[in-house]
mmCIF file of C-alpha atoms in Angstrom:
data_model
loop_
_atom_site.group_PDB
_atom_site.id
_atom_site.type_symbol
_atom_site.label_atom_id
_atom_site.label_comp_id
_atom_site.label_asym_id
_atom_site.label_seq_id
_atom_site.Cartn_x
_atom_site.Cartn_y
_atom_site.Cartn_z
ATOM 1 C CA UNK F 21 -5.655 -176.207 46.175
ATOM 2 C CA UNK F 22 -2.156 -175.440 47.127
ATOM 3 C CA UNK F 23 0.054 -176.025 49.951
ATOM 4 C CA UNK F 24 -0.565 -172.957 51.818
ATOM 5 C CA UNK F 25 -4.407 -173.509 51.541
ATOM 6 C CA UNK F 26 -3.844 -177.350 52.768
ATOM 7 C CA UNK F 27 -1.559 -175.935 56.098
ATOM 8 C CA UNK F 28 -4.366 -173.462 56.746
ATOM 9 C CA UNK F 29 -7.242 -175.937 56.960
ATOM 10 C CA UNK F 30 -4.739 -177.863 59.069
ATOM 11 C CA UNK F 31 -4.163 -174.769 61.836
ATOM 12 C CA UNK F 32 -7.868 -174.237 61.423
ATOM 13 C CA UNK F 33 -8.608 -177.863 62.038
ATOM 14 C CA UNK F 34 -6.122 -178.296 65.137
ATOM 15 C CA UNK F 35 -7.394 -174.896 66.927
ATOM 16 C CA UNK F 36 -11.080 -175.937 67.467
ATOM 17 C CA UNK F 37 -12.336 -179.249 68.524
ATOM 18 C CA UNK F 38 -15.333 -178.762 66.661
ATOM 19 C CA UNK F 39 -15.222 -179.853 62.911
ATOM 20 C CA UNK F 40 -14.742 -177.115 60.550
ATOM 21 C CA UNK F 41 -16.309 -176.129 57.347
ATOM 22 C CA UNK F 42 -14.160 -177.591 54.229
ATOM 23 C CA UNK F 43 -15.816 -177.806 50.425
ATOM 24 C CA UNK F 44 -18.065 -180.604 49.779
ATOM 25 C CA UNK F 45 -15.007 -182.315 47.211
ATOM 26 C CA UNK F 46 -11.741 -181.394 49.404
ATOM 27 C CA UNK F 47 -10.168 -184.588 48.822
ATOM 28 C CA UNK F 48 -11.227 -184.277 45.410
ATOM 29 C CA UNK F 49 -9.340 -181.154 45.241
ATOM 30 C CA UNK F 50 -6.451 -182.219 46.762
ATOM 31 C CA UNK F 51 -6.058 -185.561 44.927
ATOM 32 C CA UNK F 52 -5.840 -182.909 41.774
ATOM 33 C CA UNK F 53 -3.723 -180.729 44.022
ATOM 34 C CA UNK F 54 -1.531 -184.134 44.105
ATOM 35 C CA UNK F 55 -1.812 -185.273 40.488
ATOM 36 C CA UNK F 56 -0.659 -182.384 39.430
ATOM 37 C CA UNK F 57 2.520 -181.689 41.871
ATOM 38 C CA UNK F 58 3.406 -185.221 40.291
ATOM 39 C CA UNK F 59 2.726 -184.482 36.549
ATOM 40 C CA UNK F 60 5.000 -181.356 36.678
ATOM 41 C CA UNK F 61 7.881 -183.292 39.050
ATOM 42 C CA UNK F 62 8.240 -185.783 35.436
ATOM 43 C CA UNK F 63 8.056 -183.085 32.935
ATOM 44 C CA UNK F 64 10.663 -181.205 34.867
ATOM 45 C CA UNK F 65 14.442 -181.908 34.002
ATOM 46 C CA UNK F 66 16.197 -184.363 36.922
ATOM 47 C CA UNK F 67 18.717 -181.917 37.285
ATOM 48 C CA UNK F 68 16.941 -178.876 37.850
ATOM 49 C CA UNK F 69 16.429 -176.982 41.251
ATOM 50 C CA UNK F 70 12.583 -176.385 40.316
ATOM 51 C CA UNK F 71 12.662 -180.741 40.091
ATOM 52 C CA UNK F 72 14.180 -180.478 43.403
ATOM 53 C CA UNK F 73 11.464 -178.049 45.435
ATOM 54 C CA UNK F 74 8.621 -179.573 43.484
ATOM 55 C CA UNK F 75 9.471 -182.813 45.425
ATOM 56 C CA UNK F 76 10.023 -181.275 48.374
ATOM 57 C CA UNK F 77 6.492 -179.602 48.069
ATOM 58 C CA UNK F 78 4.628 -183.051 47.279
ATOM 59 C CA UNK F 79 6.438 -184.474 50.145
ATOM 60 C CA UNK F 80 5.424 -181.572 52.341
ATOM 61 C CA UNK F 81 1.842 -181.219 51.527
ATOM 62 C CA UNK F 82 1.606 -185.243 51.833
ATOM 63 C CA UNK F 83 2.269 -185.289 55.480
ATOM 64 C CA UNK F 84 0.191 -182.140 56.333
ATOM 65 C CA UNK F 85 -2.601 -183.696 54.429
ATOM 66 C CA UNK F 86 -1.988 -187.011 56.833
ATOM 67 C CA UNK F 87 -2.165 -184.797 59.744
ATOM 68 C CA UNK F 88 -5.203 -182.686 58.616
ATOM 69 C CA UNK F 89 -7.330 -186.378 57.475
ATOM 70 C CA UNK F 90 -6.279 -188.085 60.950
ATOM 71 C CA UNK F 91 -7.415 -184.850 63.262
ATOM 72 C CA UNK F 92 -11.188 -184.584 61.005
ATOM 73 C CA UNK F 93 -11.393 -188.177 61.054
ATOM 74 C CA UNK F 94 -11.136 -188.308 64.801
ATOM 75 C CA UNK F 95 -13.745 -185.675 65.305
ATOM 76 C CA UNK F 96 -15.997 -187.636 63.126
ATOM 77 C CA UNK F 97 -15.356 -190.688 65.259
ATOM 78 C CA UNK F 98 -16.452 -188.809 67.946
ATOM 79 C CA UNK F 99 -19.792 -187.662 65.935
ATOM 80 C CA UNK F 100 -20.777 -190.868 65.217
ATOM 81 C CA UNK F 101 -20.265 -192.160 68.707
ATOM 82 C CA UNK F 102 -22.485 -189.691 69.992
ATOM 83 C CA UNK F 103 -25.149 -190.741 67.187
ATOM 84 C CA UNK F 104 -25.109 -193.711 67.419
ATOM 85 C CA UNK F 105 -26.246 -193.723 71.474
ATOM 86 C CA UNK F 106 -29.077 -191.356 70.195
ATOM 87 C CA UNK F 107 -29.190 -189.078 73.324
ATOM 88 C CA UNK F 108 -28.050 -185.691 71.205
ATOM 89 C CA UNK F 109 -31.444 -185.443 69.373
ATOM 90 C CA UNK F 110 -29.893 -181.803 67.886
ATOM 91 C CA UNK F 111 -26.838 -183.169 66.574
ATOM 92 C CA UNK F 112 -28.470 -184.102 63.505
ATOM 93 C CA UNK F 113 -29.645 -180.427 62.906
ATOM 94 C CA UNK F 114 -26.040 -179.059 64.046
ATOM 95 C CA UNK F 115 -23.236 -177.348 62.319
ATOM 96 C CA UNK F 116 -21.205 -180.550 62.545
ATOM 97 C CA UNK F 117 -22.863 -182.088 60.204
ATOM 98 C CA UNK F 118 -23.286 -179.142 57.644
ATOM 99 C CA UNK F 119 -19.219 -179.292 57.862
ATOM 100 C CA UNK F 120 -19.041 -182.964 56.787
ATOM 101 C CA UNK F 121 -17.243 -183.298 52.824
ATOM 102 C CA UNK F 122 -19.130 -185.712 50.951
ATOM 103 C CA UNK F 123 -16.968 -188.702 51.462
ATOM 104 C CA UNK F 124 -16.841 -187.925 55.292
ATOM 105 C CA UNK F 125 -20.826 -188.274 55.025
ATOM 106 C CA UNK F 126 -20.125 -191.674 54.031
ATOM 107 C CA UNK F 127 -17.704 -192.161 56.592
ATOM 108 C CA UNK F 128 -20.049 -190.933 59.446
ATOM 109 C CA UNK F 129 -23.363 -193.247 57.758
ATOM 110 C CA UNK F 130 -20.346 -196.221 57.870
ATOM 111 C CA UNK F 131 -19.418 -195.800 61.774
ATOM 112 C CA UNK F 132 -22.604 -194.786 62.771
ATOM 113 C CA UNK F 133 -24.002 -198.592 61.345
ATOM 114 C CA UNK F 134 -20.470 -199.959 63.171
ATOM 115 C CA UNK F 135 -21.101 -198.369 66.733
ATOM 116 C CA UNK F 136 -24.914 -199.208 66.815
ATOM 117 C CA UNK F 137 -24.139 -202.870 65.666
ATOM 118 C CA UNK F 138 -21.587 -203.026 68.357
ATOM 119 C CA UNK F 139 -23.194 -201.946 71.049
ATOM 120 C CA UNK F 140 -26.234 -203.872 70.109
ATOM 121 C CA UNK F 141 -24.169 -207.247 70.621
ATOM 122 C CA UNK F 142 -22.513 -205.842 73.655
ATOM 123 C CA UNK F 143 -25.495 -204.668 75.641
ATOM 124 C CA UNK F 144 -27.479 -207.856 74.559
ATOM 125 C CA UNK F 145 -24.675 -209.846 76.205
ATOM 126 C CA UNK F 146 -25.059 -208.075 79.117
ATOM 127 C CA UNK F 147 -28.460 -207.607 79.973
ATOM 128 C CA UNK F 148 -29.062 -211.443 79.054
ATOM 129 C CA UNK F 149 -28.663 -214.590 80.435
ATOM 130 C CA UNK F 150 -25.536 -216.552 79.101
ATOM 131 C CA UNK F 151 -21.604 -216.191 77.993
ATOM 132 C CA UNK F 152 -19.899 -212.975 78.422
ATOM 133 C CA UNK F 153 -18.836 -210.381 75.789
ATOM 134 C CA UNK F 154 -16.662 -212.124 72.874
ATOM 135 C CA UNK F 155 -14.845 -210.515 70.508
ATOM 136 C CA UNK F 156 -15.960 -213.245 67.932
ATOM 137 C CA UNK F 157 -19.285 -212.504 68.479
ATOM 138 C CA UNK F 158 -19.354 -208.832 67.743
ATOM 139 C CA UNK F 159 -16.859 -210.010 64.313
ATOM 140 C CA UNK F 160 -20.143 -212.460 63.654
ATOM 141 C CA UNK F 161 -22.561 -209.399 63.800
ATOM 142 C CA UNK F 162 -20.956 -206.799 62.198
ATOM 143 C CA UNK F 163 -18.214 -206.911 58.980
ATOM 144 C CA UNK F 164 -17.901 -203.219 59.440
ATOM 145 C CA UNK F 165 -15.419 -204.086 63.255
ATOM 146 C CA UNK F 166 -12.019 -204.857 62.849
ATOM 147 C CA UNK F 167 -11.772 -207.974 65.146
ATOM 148 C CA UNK F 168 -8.370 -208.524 64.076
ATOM 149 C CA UNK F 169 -7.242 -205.824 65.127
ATOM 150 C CA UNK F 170 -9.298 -205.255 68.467
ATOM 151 C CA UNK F 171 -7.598 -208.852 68.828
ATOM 152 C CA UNK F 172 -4.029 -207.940 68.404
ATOM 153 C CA UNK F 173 -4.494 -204.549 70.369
ATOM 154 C CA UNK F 174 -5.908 -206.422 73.323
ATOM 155 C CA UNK F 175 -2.716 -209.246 73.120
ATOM 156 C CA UNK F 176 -0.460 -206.647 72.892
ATOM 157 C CA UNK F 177 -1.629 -205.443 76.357
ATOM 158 C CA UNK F 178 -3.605 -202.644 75.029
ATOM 159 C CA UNK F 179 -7.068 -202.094 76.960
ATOM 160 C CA UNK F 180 -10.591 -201.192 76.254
ATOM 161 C CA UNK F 181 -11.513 -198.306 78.343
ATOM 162 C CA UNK F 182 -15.402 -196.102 78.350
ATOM 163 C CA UNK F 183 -14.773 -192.343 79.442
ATOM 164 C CA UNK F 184 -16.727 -191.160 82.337
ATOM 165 C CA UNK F 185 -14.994 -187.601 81.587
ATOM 166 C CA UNK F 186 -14.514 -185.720 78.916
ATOM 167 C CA UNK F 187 -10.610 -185.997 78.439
ATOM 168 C CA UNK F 188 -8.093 -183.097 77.020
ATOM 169 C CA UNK F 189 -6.103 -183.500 74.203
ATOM 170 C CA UNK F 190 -3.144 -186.567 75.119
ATOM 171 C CA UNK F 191 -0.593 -188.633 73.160
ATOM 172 C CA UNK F 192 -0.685 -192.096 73.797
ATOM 173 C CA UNK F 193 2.595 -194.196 73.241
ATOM 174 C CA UNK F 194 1.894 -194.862 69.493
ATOM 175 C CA UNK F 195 2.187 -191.171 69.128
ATOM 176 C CA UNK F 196 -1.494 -190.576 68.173
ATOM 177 C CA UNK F 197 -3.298 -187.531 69.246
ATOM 178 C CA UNK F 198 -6.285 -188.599 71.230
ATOM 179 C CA UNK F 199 -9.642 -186.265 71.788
ATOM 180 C CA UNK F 200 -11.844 -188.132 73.829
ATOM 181 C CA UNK F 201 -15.637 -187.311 75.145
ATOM 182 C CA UNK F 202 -17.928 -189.090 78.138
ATOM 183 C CA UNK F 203 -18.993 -192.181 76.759
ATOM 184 C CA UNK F 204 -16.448 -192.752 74.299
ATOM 185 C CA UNK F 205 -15.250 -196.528 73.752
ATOM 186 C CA UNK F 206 -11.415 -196.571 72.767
ATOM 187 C CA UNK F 207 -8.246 -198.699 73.088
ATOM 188 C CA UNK F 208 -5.117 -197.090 74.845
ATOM 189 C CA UNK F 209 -2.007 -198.124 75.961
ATOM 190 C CA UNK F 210 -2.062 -199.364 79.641
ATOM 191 C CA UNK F 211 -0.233 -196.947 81.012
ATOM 192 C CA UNK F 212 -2.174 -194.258 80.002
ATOM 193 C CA UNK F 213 -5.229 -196.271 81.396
ATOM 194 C CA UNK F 214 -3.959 -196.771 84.437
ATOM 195 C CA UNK F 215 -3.088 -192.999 84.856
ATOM 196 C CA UNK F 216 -6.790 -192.057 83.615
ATOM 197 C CA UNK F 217 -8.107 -194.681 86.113
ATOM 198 C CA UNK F 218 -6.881 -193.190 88.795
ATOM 199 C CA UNK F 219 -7.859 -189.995 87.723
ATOM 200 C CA UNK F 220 -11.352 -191.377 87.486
ATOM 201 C CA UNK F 221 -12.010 -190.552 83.556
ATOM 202 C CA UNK F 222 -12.295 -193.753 82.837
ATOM 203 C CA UNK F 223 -13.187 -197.236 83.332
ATOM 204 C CA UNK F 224 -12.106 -200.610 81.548
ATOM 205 C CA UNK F 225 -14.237 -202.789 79.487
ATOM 206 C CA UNK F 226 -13.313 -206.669 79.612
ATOM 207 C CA UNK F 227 -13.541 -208.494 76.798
ATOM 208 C CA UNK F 228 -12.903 -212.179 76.769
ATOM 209 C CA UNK F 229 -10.728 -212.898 73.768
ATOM 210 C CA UNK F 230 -11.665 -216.410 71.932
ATOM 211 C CA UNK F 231 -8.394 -218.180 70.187
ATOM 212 C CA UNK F 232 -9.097 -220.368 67.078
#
């Protein structure tokens, strides 16, 4: 692993919205990749321009690593979404899942359990007699949702919103890139709901917040 190798699976990664093939221990590699930029930045004199680049590099090669993690993980999201709600029967069998690294398996087994708990709770609430949806409720039947931060996204006039449309590639205000497919459940900003509202892409989901 190198930096040129990492920056390729980056470009690679942001020019197809499917999830490309990487090796099986890629953040194995690149945590060696890491350890070793580090190893040879403390055996190299302070003063020395080599010192100087080899910290630049590290740095480098950090934040394209950020970028490359954040894009694959938010594909993955995406994979486990539609898995979860069971009505891709062939996603199982598809090349997403062949593309998975073996600690994004993980990862995808982790949300799947997540989403299905989730919606499980929500739909329950729904189709039954009784209080609405509460965000303690969900907290109660899953450990694997954030409430706390569902919570504090919600406060901080963030809203829940399901896509009825696919939606193209946006930035939201906290400077995240955002892929999102029909059926997706996601927080944004609520300016950008209101603009995909009236667009009709998507629709909000109200959740009734319960204070201690």
């Amino acid at each position: 692993m190198d930096i040129i190798l990492l920056k390729n699976l980056l470009d690679k990664e942001r020019s197809k919205q499917a999830l490309q093939p990487v090796d099986k221990e890629i953040y194995k590699e690149v945590k060696e990749y890491f350890s070793r930029l580090k190893r040879q930045i403390n055996e190299t004199n302070s003063t020395s321009k080599k010192r100087f680049y080899l910290i630049d590099e590290l740095n480098s090669a950090e934040k394209i690593f950020n970028f490359f993690f954040e894009k694959r993980l938010g594909k993955i999201i995406n994979i486990a979404a539609r898995m979860a709600k069971g009505t891709d029967s062939k996603i199982k069998d598809s090349e997403y899942i062949y593309n998975l690294s073996t600690d994004e398996e993980k990862i995808l087994d982790l949300l799947i359990k997540s989403i299905k708990s989730a919606r499980e709770i929500i739909l329950d609430t729904i189709y039954k007699e009784g209080n609405p949806i509460s965000i303690e409720d969900i907290s109660k039947k899953s450990e694997k949702i954030n409430t706390d931060k569902a919570v504090d996204n919600i406060k901080n006039k963030n809203t829940i919103v399901r896509a009825i449309e696919d939606i193209p590639e946006f930035v939201d205000i906290d400077r995240k890139k955002y892929i999102i497919q029909k059926e997706d459940i996601v927080v944004l900003s609520d300016k950008v709901t209101d603009m995909l509202i009236k667009k009709n892409m998507v629709v909000k989901i109200n959740v009734i917040i319960e204070d201690d």
